[in-house]
Coordinates of C-alpha atoms in Angstrom, one line a residue:
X77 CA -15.2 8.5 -6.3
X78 CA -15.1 9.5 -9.8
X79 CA -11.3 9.9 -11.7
X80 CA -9.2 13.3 -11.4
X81 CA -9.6 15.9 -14.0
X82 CA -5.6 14.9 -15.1
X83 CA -6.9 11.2 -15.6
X84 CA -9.8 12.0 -17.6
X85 CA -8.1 14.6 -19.9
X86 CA -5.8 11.9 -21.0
X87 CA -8.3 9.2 -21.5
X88 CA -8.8 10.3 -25.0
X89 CA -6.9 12.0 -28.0
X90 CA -7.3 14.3 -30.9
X91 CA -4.9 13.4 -33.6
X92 CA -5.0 15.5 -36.9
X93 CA -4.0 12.8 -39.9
X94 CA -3.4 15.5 -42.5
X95 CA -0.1 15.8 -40.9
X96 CA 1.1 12.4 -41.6
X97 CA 2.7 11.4 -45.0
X98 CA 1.4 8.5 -46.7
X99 CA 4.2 5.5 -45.7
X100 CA 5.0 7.3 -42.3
X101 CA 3.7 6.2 -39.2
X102 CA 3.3 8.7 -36.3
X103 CA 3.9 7.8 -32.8
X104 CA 2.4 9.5 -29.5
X105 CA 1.8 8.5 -26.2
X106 CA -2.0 7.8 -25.0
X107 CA -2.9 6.6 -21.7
X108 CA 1.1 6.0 -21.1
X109 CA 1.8 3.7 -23.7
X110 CA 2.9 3.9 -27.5
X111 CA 0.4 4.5 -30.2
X112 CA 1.0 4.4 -33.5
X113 CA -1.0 5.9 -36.5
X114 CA 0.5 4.7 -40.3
X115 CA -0.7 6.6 -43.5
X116 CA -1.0 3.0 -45.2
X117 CA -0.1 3.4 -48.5
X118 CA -2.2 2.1 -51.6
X119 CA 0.8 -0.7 -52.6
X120 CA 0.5 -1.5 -48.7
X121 CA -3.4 -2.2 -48.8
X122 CA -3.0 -4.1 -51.4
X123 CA -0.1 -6.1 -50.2
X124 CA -1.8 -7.0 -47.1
X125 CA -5.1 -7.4 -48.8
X126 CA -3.6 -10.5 -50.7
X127 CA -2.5 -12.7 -47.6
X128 CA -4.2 -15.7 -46.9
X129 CA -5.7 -15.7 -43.5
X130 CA -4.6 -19.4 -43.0
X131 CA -0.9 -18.1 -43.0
X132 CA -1.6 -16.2 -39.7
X133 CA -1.2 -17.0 -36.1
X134 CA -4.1 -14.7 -34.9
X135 CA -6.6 -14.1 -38.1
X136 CA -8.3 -11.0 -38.6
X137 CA -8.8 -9.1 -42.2
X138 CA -7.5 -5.5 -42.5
X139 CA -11.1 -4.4 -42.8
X140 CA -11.4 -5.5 -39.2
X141 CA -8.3 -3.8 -38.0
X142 CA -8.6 -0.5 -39.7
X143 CA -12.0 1.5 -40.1
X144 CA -10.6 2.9 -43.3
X145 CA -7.8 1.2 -45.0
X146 CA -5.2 4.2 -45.8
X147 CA -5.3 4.3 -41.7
X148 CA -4.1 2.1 -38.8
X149 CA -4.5 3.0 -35.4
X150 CA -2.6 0.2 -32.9
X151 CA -1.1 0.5 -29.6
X152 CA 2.8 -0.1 -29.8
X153 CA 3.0 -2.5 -27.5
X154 CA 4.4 -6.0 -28.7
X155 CA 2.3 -9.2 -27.7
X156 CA 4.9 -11.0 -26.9
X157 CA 6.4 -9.4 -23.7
X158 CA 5.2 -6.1 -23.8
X159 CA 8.3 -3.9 -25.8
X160 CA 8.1 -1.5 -28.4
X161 CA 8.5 -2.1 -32.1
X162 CA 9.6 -0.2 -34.4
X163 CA 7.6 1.1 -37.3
X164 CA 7.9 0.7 -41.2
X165 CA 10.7 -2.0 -40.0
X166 CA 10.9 -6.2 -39.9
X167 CA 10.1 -8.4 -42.6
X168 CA 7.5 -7.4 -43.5
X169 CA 7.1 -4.4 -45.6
X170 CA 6.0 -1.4 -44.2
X171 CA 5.8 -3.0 -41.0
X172 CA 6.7 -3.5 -37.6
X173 CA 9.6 -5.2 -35.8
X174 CA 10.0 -5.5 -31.7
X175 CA 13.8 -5.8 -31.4
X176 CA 13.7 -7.3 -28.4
X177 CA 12.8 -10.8 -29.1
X178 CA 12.5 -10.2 -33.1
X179 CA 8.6 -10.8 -33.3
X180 CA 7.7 -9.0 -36.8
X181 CA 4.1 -7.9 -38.1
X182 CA 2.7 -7.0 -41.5
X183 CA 1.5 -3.3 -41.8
X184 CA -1.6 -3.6 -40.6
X185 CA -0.2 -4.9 -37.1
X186 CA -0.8 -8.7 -37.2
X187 CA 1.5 -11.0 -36.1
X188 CA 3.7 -13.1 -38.6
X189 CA 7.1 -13.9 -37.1
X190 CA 8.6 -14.7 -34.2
X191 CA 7.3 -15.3 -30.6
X192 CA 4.5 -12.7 -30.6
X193 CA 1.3 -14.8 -30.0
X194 CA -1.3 -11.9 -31.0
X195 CA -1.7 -9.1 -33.4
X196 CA -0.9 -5.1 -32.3
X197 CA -4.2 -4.2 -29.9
X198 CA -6.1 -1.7 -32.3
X199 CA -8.0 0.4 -29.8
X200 CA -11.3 2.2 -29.7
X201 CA -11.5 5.3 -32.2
X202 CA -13.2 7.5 -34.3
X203 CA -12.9 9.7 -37.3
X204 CA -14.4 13.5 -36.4
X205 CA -13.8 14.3 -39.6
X206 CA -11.6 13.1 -42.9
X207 CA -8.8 14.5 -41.0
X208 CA -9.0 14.1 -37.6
X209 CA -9.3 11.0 -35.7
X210 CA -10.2 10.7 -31.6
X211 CA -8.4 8.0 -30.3
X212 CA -10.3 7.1 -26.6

């Protein structure tokens, strides 16, 4: 009772990050949802490096969020009722806005406007190498 071939080969992703501009964010799919993978830039580090962790709903420092700052790796799934935001959009700059119910977050996924209770789910990865990441 172990899980088909098809299941398995989806369960994790190569990505290569040397294909992604600094400021863009690249979306695939993994596991059937939205992931998203932003080439933070230097002026967005340090933007999001200043907020005070009092000022958000769900605190958590970019250094927990991203395993190297210059890249974050969230599932594109809004907290609030489960749509999909749109990168690089929102309030917030460089970051992400769910047009459905107008929930924004800061670019490194965490919640700051709107009805969205939790920040973007960052899930289990791994850098291979400077330029490629495994995502699974």
């Amino acid at each position: 009772m172990s899980a088909a071939a098809d299941v398995l080969a989806l369960a994790s992703i190569e990505v290569e990050l040397s294909k992604i501009e600094p400021g863009a964010c690249a979306s695939l799919k993994w596991r059937g949802k939205p992931l998203f993978i932003k080439h933070r830039t230097a002026g967005d580090i340090d933007l999001e490096a200043k907020t005070s962790l009092a000022s958000l709903r769900d605190p958590e420092t970019p250094e927990q969020r991203a395993q190297k700052p210059e890249w974050l790796i969230v599932i594109g799934i809004c907290t609030h009722l489960g749509c999909v935001p749109i990168p690089n959009s929102g309030d917030y700059p460089g970051g992400f806005y769910c047009p459905c119910h107008g929930s924004h977050y800061d670019n490194v996924g965490r919640a700051r406007k709107g009805p969205a209770p939790l920040n973007l789910e960052v899930p289990p990865y791994k850098f291979m190498s400077d330029t490629l990441v495994l995502v699974g």
